[in-house]
PDB file of C-alpha atoms in Angstrom:
ATOM      1  CA  MET A   1       0.000   0.000   0.000  1.00  0.00           C
ATOM      2  CA  ALA A   2       1.283   3.464  -0.890  1.00  0.00           C
ATOM      3  CA  GLU A   3       2.389   5.729   1.961  1.00  0.00           C
ATOM      4  CA  TRP A   4       0.002   8.462   3.055  1.00  0.00           C
ATOM      5  CA  TYR A   5       0.460  12.218   2.619  1.00  0.00           C
ATOM      6  CA  ALA A   6      -0.472  12.777   6.246  1.00  0.00           C
ATOM      7  CA  GLU A   7      -0.677  16.582   6.366  1.00  0.00           C
ATOM      8  CA  ARG A   8      -2.926  16.577   3.319  1.00  0.00           C
ATOM      9  CA  TYR A   9      -5.063  13.777   4.734  1.00  0.00           C
ATOM     10  CA  HIS A  10      -5.466  15.679   8.006  1.00  0.00           C
ATOM     11  CA  ARG A  11      -6.900  18.598   6.056  1.00  0.00           C
ATOM     12  CA  VAL A  12      -9.301  16.707   3.746  1.00  0.00           C
ATOM     13  CA  SER A  13     -10.556  13.852   5.948  1.00  0.00           C
ATOM     14  CA  ASN A  14     -13.765  15.494   7.166  1.00  0.00           C
ATOM     15  CA  PRO A  15     -16.003  12.614   6.001  1.00  0.00           C
ATOM     16  CA  GLN A  16     -13.912  10.125   7.979  1.00  0.00           C
ATOM     17  CA  LEU A  17     -14.063  12.350  11.063  1.00  0.00           C
ATOM     18  CA  GLU A  18     -17.850  12.672  10.884  1.00  0.00           C
ATOM     19  CA  TRP A  19     -18.302   8.905  10.532  1.00  0.00           C
ATOM     20  CA  GLY A  20     -15.837   8.387  13.363  1.00  0.00           C
ATOM     21  CA  ARG A  21     -17.784  10.652  15.699  1.00  0.00           C
ATOM     22  CA  ARG A  22     -20.842   8.429  15.309  1.00  0.00           C
ATOM     23  CA  VAL A  23     -18.747   5.370  16.132  1.00  0.00           C
ATOM     24  CA  LEU A  24     -17.303   7.144  19.165  1.00  0.00           C
ATOM     25  CA  ARG A  25     -20.832   7.772  20.424  1.00  0.00           C
ATOM     26  CA  ARG A  26     -21.560   4.052  20.082  1.00  0.00           C
ATOM     27  CA  LEU A  27     -18.400   3.252  22.029  1.00  0.00           C
ATOM     28  CA  ALA A  28     -19.477   5.518  24.940  1.00  0.00           C
ATOM     29  CA  PRO A  29     -16.069   5.479  26.653  1.00  0.00           C
ATOM     30  CA  GLN A  30     -16.106   5.448  30.439  1.00  0.00           C
ATOM     31  CA  PRO A  31     -13.593   7.235  32.721  1.00  0.00           C
ATOM     32  CA  GLY A  32     -10.703   4.996  33.666  1.00  0.00           C
ATOM     33  CA  GLU A  33     -10.998   2.656  30.689  1.00  0.00           C
ATOM     34  CA  ARG A  34      -8.035   1.461  28.667  1.00  0.00           C
ATOM     35  CA  ILE A  35      -8.874   2.030  24.986  1.00  0.00           C
ATOM     36  CA  LEU A  36      -6.999   1.045  21.836  1.00  0.00           C
ATOM     37  CA  ASP A  37      -7.541   3.141  18.698  1.00  0.00           C
ATOM     38  CA  ILE A  38      -6.615   1.054  15.632  1.00  0.00           C
ATOM     39  CA  GLY A  39      -5.730   3.059  12.543  1.00  0.00           C
ATOM     40  CA  CYS A  40      -5.545   6.388  14.325  1.00  0.00           C
ATOM     41  CA  GLY A  41      -4.379   8.227  11.199  1.00  0.00           C
ATOM     42  CA  THR A  42      -3.514  11.829  12.003  1.00  0.00           C
ATOM     43  CA  GLY A  43      -5.241  11.635  15.372  1.00  0.00           C
ATOM     44  CA  ARG A  44      -8.296  13.819  14.754  1.00  0.00           C
ATOM     45  CA  LEU A  45     -10.709  11.299  16.274  1.00  0.00           C
ATOM     46  CA  THR A  46      -8.122  10.195  18.848  1.00  0.00           C
ATOM     47  CA  ALA A  47      -8.188  13.723  20.278  1.00  0.00           C
ATOM     48  CA  GLU A  48     -11.970  13.570  20.612  1.00  0.00           C
ATOM     49  CA  LEU A  49     -11.707  10.125  22.224  1.00  0.00           C
ATOM     50  CA  VAL A  50      -9.324  11.579  24.837  1.00  0.00           C
ATOM     51  CA  SER A  51     -11.768  14.418  25.503  1.00  0.00           C
ATOM     52  CA  GLU A  52     -14.702  12.005  25.915  1.00  0.00           C
ATOM     53  CA  LEU A  53     -12.750   9.603  28.100  1.00  0.00           C
ATOM     54  CA  GLY A  54     -11.277  12.048  30.587  1.00  0.00           C
ATOM     55  CA  GLU A  55      -9.222   9.912  32.943  1.00  0.00           C
ATOM     56  CA  GLY A  56      -8.011   6.692  31.394  1.00  0.00           C
ATOM     57  CA  THR A  57      -5.480   5.257  28.977  1.00  0.00           C
ATOM     58  CA  VAL A  58      -5.459   5.705  25.197  1.00  0.00           C
ATOM     59  CA  VAL A  59      -3.076   3.811  22.944  1.00  0.00           C
ATOM     60  CA  ALA A  60      -3.265   4.713  19.254  1.00  0.00           C
ATOM     61  CA  VAL A  61      -1.740   2.502  16.561  1.00  0.00           C
ATOM     62  CA  ASP A  62      -1.163   2.925  12.862  1.00  0.00           C
ATOM     63  CA  ARG A  63       1.174   1.220  10.420  1.00  0.00           C
ATOM     64  CA  SER A  64       2.005   4.485   8.631  1.00  0.00           C
ATOM     65  CA  GLU A  65       5.018   6.415   9.930  1.00  0.00           C
ATOM     66  CA  THR A  66       3.825   9.655   8.334  1.00  0.00           C
ATOM     67  CA  MET A  67       0.402   9.354   9.959  1.00  0.00           C
ATOM     68  CA  LEU A  68       1.930   8.707  13.371  1.00  0.00           C
ATOM     69  CA  ARG A  69       4.286  11.682  13.107  1.00  0.00           C
ATOM     70  CA  GLU A  70       1.363  13.963  12.270  1.00  0.00           C
ATOM     71  CA  ALA A  71      -0.802  12.453  15.017  1.00  0.00           C
ATOM     72  CA  SER A  72       1.948  12.870  17.587  1.00  0.00           C
ATOM     73  CA  ALA A  73       2.407  16.520  16.627  1.00  0.00           C
ATOM     74  CA  GLN A  74      -1.341  17.164  16.782  1.00  0.00           C
ATOM     75  CA  ALA A  75      -1.555  15.523  20.223  1.00  0.00           C
ATOM     76  CA  ALA A  76       1.114  17.689  21.852  1.00  0.00           C
ATOM     77  CA  ASN A  77      -1.438  19.820  23.714  1.00  0.00           C
ATOM     78  CA  LEU A  78      -3.882  17.120  24.742  1.00  0.00           C
ATOM     79  CA  PRO A  79      -4.660  16.998  28.478  1.00  0.00           C
ATOM     80  CA  VAL A  80      -4.030  13.228  28.595  1.00  0.00           C
ATOM     81  CA  ARG A  81      -0.928  11.653  27.130  1.00  0.00           C
ATOM     82  CA  VAL A  82      -1.591   9.322  24.199  1.00  0.00           C
ATOM     83  CA  CYS A  83       0.834   6.497  23.510  1.00  0.00           C
ATOM     84  CA  PHE A  84       1.378   6.180  19.747  1.00  0.00           C
ATOM     85  CA  VAL A  85       2.619   2.823  18.482  1.00  0.00           C
ATOM     86  CA  ARG A  86       3.500   1.734  14.982  1.00  0.00           C
ATOM     87  CA  ALA A  87       1.743  -1.591  14.516  1.00  0.00           C
ATOM     88  CA  ASP A  88      -0.374  -3.599  12.098  1.00  0.00           C
ATOM     89  CA  GLY A  89      -3.905  -4.278  13.284  1.00  0.00           C
ATOM     90  CA  ALA A  90      -3.564  -7.897  12.191  1.00  0.00           C
ATOM     91  CA  SER A  91      -0.534  -8.473  14.445  1.00  0.00           C
ATOM     92  CA  LEU A  92      -1.041  -6.299  17.515  1.00  0.00           C
ATOM     93  CA  PRO A  93       1.639  -6.535  20.237  1.00  0.00           C
ATOM     94  CA  PHE A  94      -0.882  -6.635  23.106  1.00  0.00           C
ATOM     95  CA  VAL A  95      -2.493  -9.382  25.201  1.00  0.00           C
ATOM     96  CA  ASP A  96      -5.540  -8.929  27.491  1.00  0.00           C
ATOM     97  CA  ALA A  97      -4.673  -5.230  27.662  1.00  0.00           C
ATOM     98  CA  PHE A  98      -7.749  -3.138  26.752  1.00  0.00           C
ATOM     99  CA  ASP A  99     -11.294  -2.611  27.888  1.00  0.00           C
ATOM    100  CA  ALA A 100     -12.315  -1.450  24.421  1.00  0.00           C
ATOM    101  CA  VAL A 101     -11.041  -1.274  20.864  1.00  0.00           C
ATOM    102  CA  LEU A 102     -12.175   1.546  18.594  1.00  0.00           C
ATOM    103  CA  SER A 103     -11.509   1.740  14.873  1.00  0.00           C
ATOM    104  CA  THR A 104     -12.926   3.809  12.028  1.00  0.00           C
ATOM    105  CA  ALA A 105     -12.079   3.865   8.303  1.00  0.00           C
ATOM    106  CA  THR A 106      -9.242   1.359   8.755  1.00  0.00           C
ATOM    107  CA  PHE A 107     -10.255  -2.302   8.599  1.00  0.00           C
ATOM    108  CA  HIS A 108     -10.855  -2.228   4.831  1.00  0.00           C
ATOM    109  CA  TRP A 109      -7.135  -1.416   4.385  1.00  0.00           C
ATOM    110  CA  ILE A 110      -6.267  -4.723   6.103  1.00  0.00           C
ATOM    111  CA  LEU A 111      -6.745  -7.641   3.739  1.00  0.00           C
ATOM    112  CA  ASP A 112      -6.744 -10.529   6.244  1.00  0.00           C
ATOM    113  CA  HIS A 113      -9.853  -9.957   8.356  1.00  0.00           C
ATOM    114  CA  PRO A 114      -9.780 -13.352  10.130  1.00  0.00           C
ATOM    115  CA  GLN A 115      -6.263 -12.549  11.333  1.00  0.00           C
ATOM    116  CA  LEU A 116      -7.319  -8.982  12.187  1.00  0.00           C
ATOM    117  CA  PHE A 117     -10.199 -10.106  14.396  1.00  0.00           C
ATOM    118  CA  ALA A 118      -8.054 -12.764  16.093  1.00  0.00           C
ATOM    119  CA  SER A 119      -5.453 -10.098  16.845  1.00  0.00           C
ATOM    120  CA  ILE A 120      -8.062  -7.724  18.324  1.00  0.00           C
ATOM    121  CA  TYR A 121      -9.602 -10.515  20.391  1.00  0.00           C
ATOM    122  CA  ARG A 122      -6.192 -11.283  21.852  1.00  0.00           C
ATOM    123  CA  ALA A 123      -5.576  -7.589  22.682  1.00  0.00           C
ATOM    124  CA  LEU A 124      -8.883  -7.178  24.523  1.00  0.00           C
ATOM    125  CA  ALA A 125      -9.189  -7.926  28.213  1.00  0.00           C
ATOM    126  CA  PRO A 126     -11.920 -10.415  29.198  1.00  0.00           C
ATOM    127  CA  GLY A 127     -15.265  -8.626  28.895  1.00  0.00           C
ATOM    128  CA  GLY A 128     -13.749  -6.036  26.545  1.00  0.00           C
ATOM    129  CA  ARG A 129     -15.652  -4.738  23.546  1.00  0.00           C
ATOM    130  CA  LEU A 130     -14.915  -3.951  19.906  1.00  0.00           C
ATOM    131  CA  ILE A 131     -16.739  -1.042  18.268  1.00  0.00           C
ATOM    132  CA  ALA A 132     -15.638  -0.270  14.727  1.00  0.00           C
ATOM    133  CA  GLN A 133     -16.602   0.920  11.275  1.00  0.00           C
ATOM    134  CA  CYS A 134     -14.971   0.535   7.877  1.00  0.00           C
ATOM    135  CA  GLY A 135     -15.813   0.435   4.210  1.00  0.00           C
ATOM    136  CA  GLY A 136     -17.855  -2.596   3.231  1.00  0.00           C
ATOM    137  CA  GLY A 137     -20.165  -4.104   0.642  1.00  0.00           C
ATOM    138  CA  ALA A 138     -20.374  -1.967  -2.485  1.00  0.00           C
ATOM    139  CA  ASN A 139     -18.205   0.777  -0.985  1.00  0.00           C
ATOM    140  CA  LEU A 140     -17.099   3.287  -3.660  1.00  0.00           C
ATOM    141  CA  GLY A 141     -18.421   0.952  -6.338  1.00  0.00           C
ATOM    142  CA  ARG A 142     -19.183   3.668  -8.864  1.00  0.00           C
ATOM    143  CA  LEU A 143     -15.814   5.368  -8.488  1.00  0.00           C
ATOM    144  CA  LEU A 144     -13.864   2.105  -8.564  1.00  0.00           C
ATOM    145  CA  ASP A 145     -15.758   0.873 -11.633  1.00  0.00           C
ATOM    146  CA  ARG A 146     -14.891   4.089 -13.443  1.00  0.00           C
ATOM    147  CA  ALA A 147     -11.270   3.922 -12.357  1.00  0.00           C
ATOM    148  CA  GLY A 148     -11.140   0.278 -13.428  1.00  0.00           C
ATOM    149  CA  ALA A 149     -12.394   1.160 -16.891  1.00  0.00           C
ATOM    150  CA  LEU A 150      -9.690   3.806 -17.238  1.00  0.00           C
ATOM    151  CA  VAL A 151      -6.810   1.610 -16.088  1.00  0.00           C
ATOM    152  CA  SER A 152      -7.907  -1.204 -18.412  1.00  0.00           C
ATOM    153  CA  SER A 153      -7.046   0.992 -21.400  1.00  0.00           C
ATOM    154  CA  SER A 154      -4.098  -0.025 -23.549  1.00  0.00           C
ATOM    155  CA  ALA A 155      -2.067   2.896 -22.215  1.00  0.00           C
ATOM    156  CA  LEU A 156      -2.394   1.934 -18.551  1.00  0.00           C
ATOM    157  CA  SER A 157      -3.287  -1.754 -18.313  1.00  0.00           C
ATOM    158  CA  ARG A 158       0.312  -2.965 -18.134  1.00  0.00           C
ATOM    159  CA  HIS A 159       0.785  -1.024 -14.887  1.00  0.00           C
ATOM    160  CA  PHE A 160      -2.101  -2.892 -13.210  1.00  0.00           C
ATOM    161  CA  ARG A 161      -1.510  -6.444 -14.416  1.00  0.00           C
ATOM    162  CA  GLY A 162      -2.238  -8.832 -11.526  1.00  0.00           C
ATOM    163  CA  TRP A 163      -3.173  -6.033  -9.116  1.00  0.00           C
ATOM    164  CA  ARG A 164      -6.319  -6.546  -7.018  1.00  0.00           C
ATOM    165  CA  GLY A 165      -6.224  -3.348  -4.993  1.00  0.00           C
ATOM    166  CA  PRO A 166      -5.423  -2.725  -1.314  1.00  0.00           C
ATOM    167  CA  TRP A 167      -8.920  -3.173   0.161  1.00  0.00           C
ATOM    168  CA  GLU A 168     -11.186  -5.773   1.706  1.00  0.00           C
ATOM    169  CA  PHE A 169     -14.769  -4.521   1.499  1.00  0.00           C
ATOM    170  CA  ALA A 170     -16.484  -7.341   3.355  1.00  0.00           C
ATOM    171  CA  ASP A 171     -20.216  -7.986   3.559  1.00  0.00           C
ATOM    172  CA  VAL A 172     -22.362  -8.521   6.650  1.00  0.00           C
ATOM    173  CA  PRO A 173     -22.670 -12.348   6.708  1.00  0.00           C
ATOM    174  CA  THR A 174     -18.960 -12.837   6.070  1.00  0.00           C
ATOM    175  CA  THR A 175     -18.032 -10.418   8.845  1.00  0.00           C
ATOM    176  CA  ILE A 176     -20.409 -12.021  11.339  1.00  0.00           C
ATOM    177  CA  GLY A 177     -18.828 -15.384  10.589  1.00  0.00           C
ATOM    178  CA  ARG A 178     -15.295 -14.050  10.987  1.00  0.00           C
ATOM    179  CA  LEU A 179     -16.070 -12.363  14.319  1.00  0.00           C
ATOM    180  CA  ASP A 180     -17.720 -15.544  15.572  1.00  0.00           C
ATOM    181  CA  GLN A 181     -14.735 -17.622  14.486  1.00  0.00           C
ATOM    182  CA  ALA A 182     -12.418 -15.267  16.404  1.00  0.00           C
ATOM    183  CA  GLY A 183     -14.433 -15.898  19.590  1.00  0.00           C
ATOM    184  CA  PHE A 184     -16.548 -12.750  19.867  1.00  0.00           C
ATOM    185  CA  THR A 185     -20.059 -12.784  21.311  1.00  0.00           C
ATOM    186  CA  ALA A 186     -22.864 -10.185  21.253  1.00  0.00           C
ATOM    187  CA  ILE A 187     -21.973  -9.639  17.584  1.00  0.00           C
ATOM    188  CA  ASP A 188     -23.754  -6.858  15.717  1.00  0.00           C
ATOM    189  CA  VAL A 189     -22.907  -6.036  12.098  1.00  0.00           C
ATOM    190  CA  PHE A 190     -24.769  -3.827   9.627  1.00  0.00           C
ATOM    191  CA  LEU A 191     -24.166  -1.816   6.469  1.00  0.00           C
ATOM    192  CA  GLU A 192     -25.331   1.730   5.898  1.00  0.00           C
ATOM    193  CA  PRO A 193     -25.035   4.137   2.952  1.00  0.00           C
ATOM    194  CA  ALA A 194     -22.892   7.195   3.686  1.00  0.00           C
ATOM    195  CA  PRO A 195     -22.568   9.250   0.489  1.00  0.00           C
ATOM    196  CA  ALA A 196     -20.051  12.080   0.676  1.00  0.00           C
ATOM    197  CA  THR A 197     -20.736  15.142  -1.479  1.00  0.00           C
ATOM    198  CA  PHE A 198     -18.028  17.728  -2.114  1.00  0.00           C
ATOM    199  CA  ASP A 199     -18.502  21.429  -2.695  1.00  0.00           C
ATOM    200  CA  ASP A 200     -16.707  21.628  -6.016  1.00  0.00           C
ATOM    201  CA  ARG A 201     -14.514  19.911  -8.552  1.00  0.00           C
ATOM    202  CA  ALA A 202     -11.254  20.865  -6.862  1.00  0.00           C
ATOM    203  CA  SER A 203     -12.173  19.422  -3.452  1.00  0.00           C
ATOM    204  CA  PHE A 204     -13.544  16.234  -5.027  1.00  0.00           C
ATOM    205  CA  ARG A 205     -10.409  15.773  -7.110  1.00  0.00           C
ATOM    206  CA  GLU A 206      -8.082  16.369  -4.179  1.00  0.00           C
ATOM    207  CA  PHE A 207      -9.936  13.958  -1.913  1.00  0.00           C
ATOM    208  CA  VAL A 208      -9.993  11.198  -4.516  1.00  0.00           C
ATOM    209  CA  ALA A 209      -6.285  11.624  -5.163  1.00  0.00           C
ATOM    210  CA  CYS A 210      -5.327  11.707  -1.482  1.00  0.00           C
ATOM    211  CA  VAL A 211      -7.647   9.032  -0.101  1.00  0.00           C
ATOM    212  CA  CYS A 212      -9.601   6.820  -2.487  1.00  0.00           C
ATOM    213  CA  LEU A 213      -7.237   6.254  -5.392  1.00  0.00           C
ATOM    214  CA  LYS A 214      -3.805   7.037  -3.974  1.00  0.00           C
ATOM    215  CA  ASP A 215      -2.669   3.487  -4.692  1.00  0.00           C
ATOM    216  CA  HIS A 216      -3.888   3.730  -8.284  1.00  0.00           C
ATOM    217  CA  LEU A 217      -1.921   6.923  -8.755  1.00  0.00           C
ATOM    218  CA  THR A 218       1.342   5.396  -7.580  1.00  0.00           C
ATOM    219  CA  ARG A 219       1.063   2.850 -10.411  1.00  0.00           C
ATOM    220  CA  ILE A 220       0.119   5.384 -13.085  1.00  0.00           C
ATOM    221  CA  PRO A 221       2.970   7.262 -14.800  1.00  0.00           C
ATOM    222  CA  GLU A 222       3.187  10.812 -13.502  1.00  0.00           C
ATOM    223  CA  SER A 223       2.491  12.213 -16.968  1.00  0.00           C
ATOM    224  CA  ASP A 224      -0.909  10.426 -17.040  1.00  0.00           C
ATOM    225  CA  ARG A 225      -2.143  11.170 -13.512  1.00  0.00           C
ATOM    226  CA  ALA A 226      -3.736  14.547 -14.180  1.00  0.00           C
ATOM    227  CA  SER A 227      -5.801  13.266 -17.103  1.00  0.00           C
ATOM    228  CA  PHE A 228      -6.866  10.221 -15.049  1.00  0.00           C
ATOM    229  CA  LEU A 229      -8.172  12.465 -12.255  1.00  0.00           C
ATOM    230  CA  ASP A 230      -9.697  14.969 -14.669  1.00  0.00           C
ATOM    231  CA  THR A 231     -11.717  12.241 -16.382  1.00  0.00           C
ATOM    232  CA  LEU A 232     -13.074  10.997 -13.063  1.00  0.00           C
ATOM    233  CA  ALA A 233     -13.951  14.556 -12.024  1.00  0.00           C
ATOM    234  CA  ASP A 234     -15.752  15.101 -15.351  1.00  0.00           C
ATOM    235  CA  GLN A 235     -17.817  11.962 -14.773  1.00  0.00           C
ATOM    236  CA  ALA A 236     -18.607  12.950 -11.174  1.00  0.00           C
ATOM    237  CA  GLU A 237     -19.737  16.406 -12.277  1.00  0.00           C
ATOM    238  CA  ALA A 238     -22.460  14.769 -14.381  1.00  0.00           C
ATOM    239  CA  ASP A 239     -23.795  12.744 -11.441  1.00  0.00           C
ATOM    240  CA  SER A 240     -26.843  13.754  -9.404  1.00  0.00           C
ATOM    241  CA  PRO A 241     -25.869  15.163  -7.007  1.00  0.00           C
ATOM    242  CA  PRO A 242     -22.529  16.057  -8.559  1.00  0.00           C
ATOM    243  CA  PHE A 243     -19.180  15.275  -6.954  1.00  0.00           C
ATOM    244  CA  THR A 244     -20.617  12.566  -4.698  1.00  0.00           C
ATOM    245  CA  LEU A 245     -18.745   9.447  -3.590  1.00  0.00           C
ATOM    246  CA  ASP A 246     -20.897   6.370  -3.007  1.00  0.00           C
ATOM    247  CA  TYR A 247     -19.550   5.329   0.375  1.00  0.00           C
ATOM    248  CA  TRP A 248     -20.964   2.373   2.319  1.00  0.00           C
ATOM    249  CA  ARG A 249     -19.977   1.839   5.949  1.00  0.00           C
ATOM    250  CA  LEU A 250     -19.768  -1.543   7.625  1.00  0.00           C
ATOM    251  CA  ASN A 251     -20.484  -1.165  11.340  1.00  0.00           C
ATOM    252  CA  LEU A 252     -19.402  -3.947  13.643  1.00  0.00           C
ATOM    253  CA  ALA A 253     -19.434  -4.722  17.331  1.00  0.00           C
ATOM    254  CA  GLY A 254     -18.528  -7.693  19.473  1.00  0.00           C
ATOM    255  CA  THR A 255     -17.500  -8.641  22.994  1.00  0.00           C
ATOM    256  CA  LYS A 256     -14.767 -10.887  24.326  1.00  0.00           C
ATOM    257  CA  PRO A 257     -16.470 -13.066  26.939  1.00  0.00           C
ATOM    258  CA  ALA A 258     -15.603 -12.410  30.560  1.00  0.00           C
ATOM    259  CA  GLY A 259     -13.270 -14.983  32.090  1.00  0.00           C
ATOM    260  CA  ILE A 260     -11.435 -15.607  28.817  1.00  0.00           C
ATOM    261  CA  GLU A 261      -7.730 -14.904  29.122  1.00  0.00           C
ATOM    262  CA  GLN A 262      -5.073 -15.434  26.487  1.00  0.00           C
ATOM    263  CA  ALA A 263      -1.747 -17.099  26.980  1.00  0.00           C
ATOM    264  CA  ALA A 264       0.984 -14.497  26.529  1.00  0.00           C
TER     265      ALA A 264
END
């Protein structure tokens, strides 16, 4: 997966922040809890988690060095110290350590969901809960279909031969089964539409380049990137409403049963 332009992402990621706030409300953090934020990005939601939690412990992980540097800088003035750790959600270095795991807009960037859920289960203390959201189902289907048509052209196809993309957009039944297999109980999984409409062509184009199709762009020759983005912006302008991304969010929750401890 291509590295993130963290400062740019921090500026444009308003849709992710708004979705994350709804997930944070579902988490309902309690003072004194130990909470793990998986895929903290630049720390915008992490800061709000700290504010909601008050007293307690927050550990924020991401596998991107640039994201963690930005998050650490943004967290300098927080009233509670956040511990930032570079780690992959599918191989977390924690055992029976957290009362809750929060994650938003991250799990779809991790291809091995069975391993991801096993890793989270291991990190949770007995009785701990997982509350998360990610892209799922037909997430960004219209945009990805259009991008796929463009990269299948004779000029670009050789750069995408054998490439399947960096995402796992799982459906509800599959996710329920994977959470159950990992050992979770009280499982709740549902999909919801979450279209994101941008004010103008420039903001749509920048967001798509920074977030949705950054991995496409790294494979496209630099001389062809502008025309690739311009074509997608032209198509989006003709949509109703224009400049709208067809996001779908997969919400998931589960609990590690009390009395279940993992061998270190």
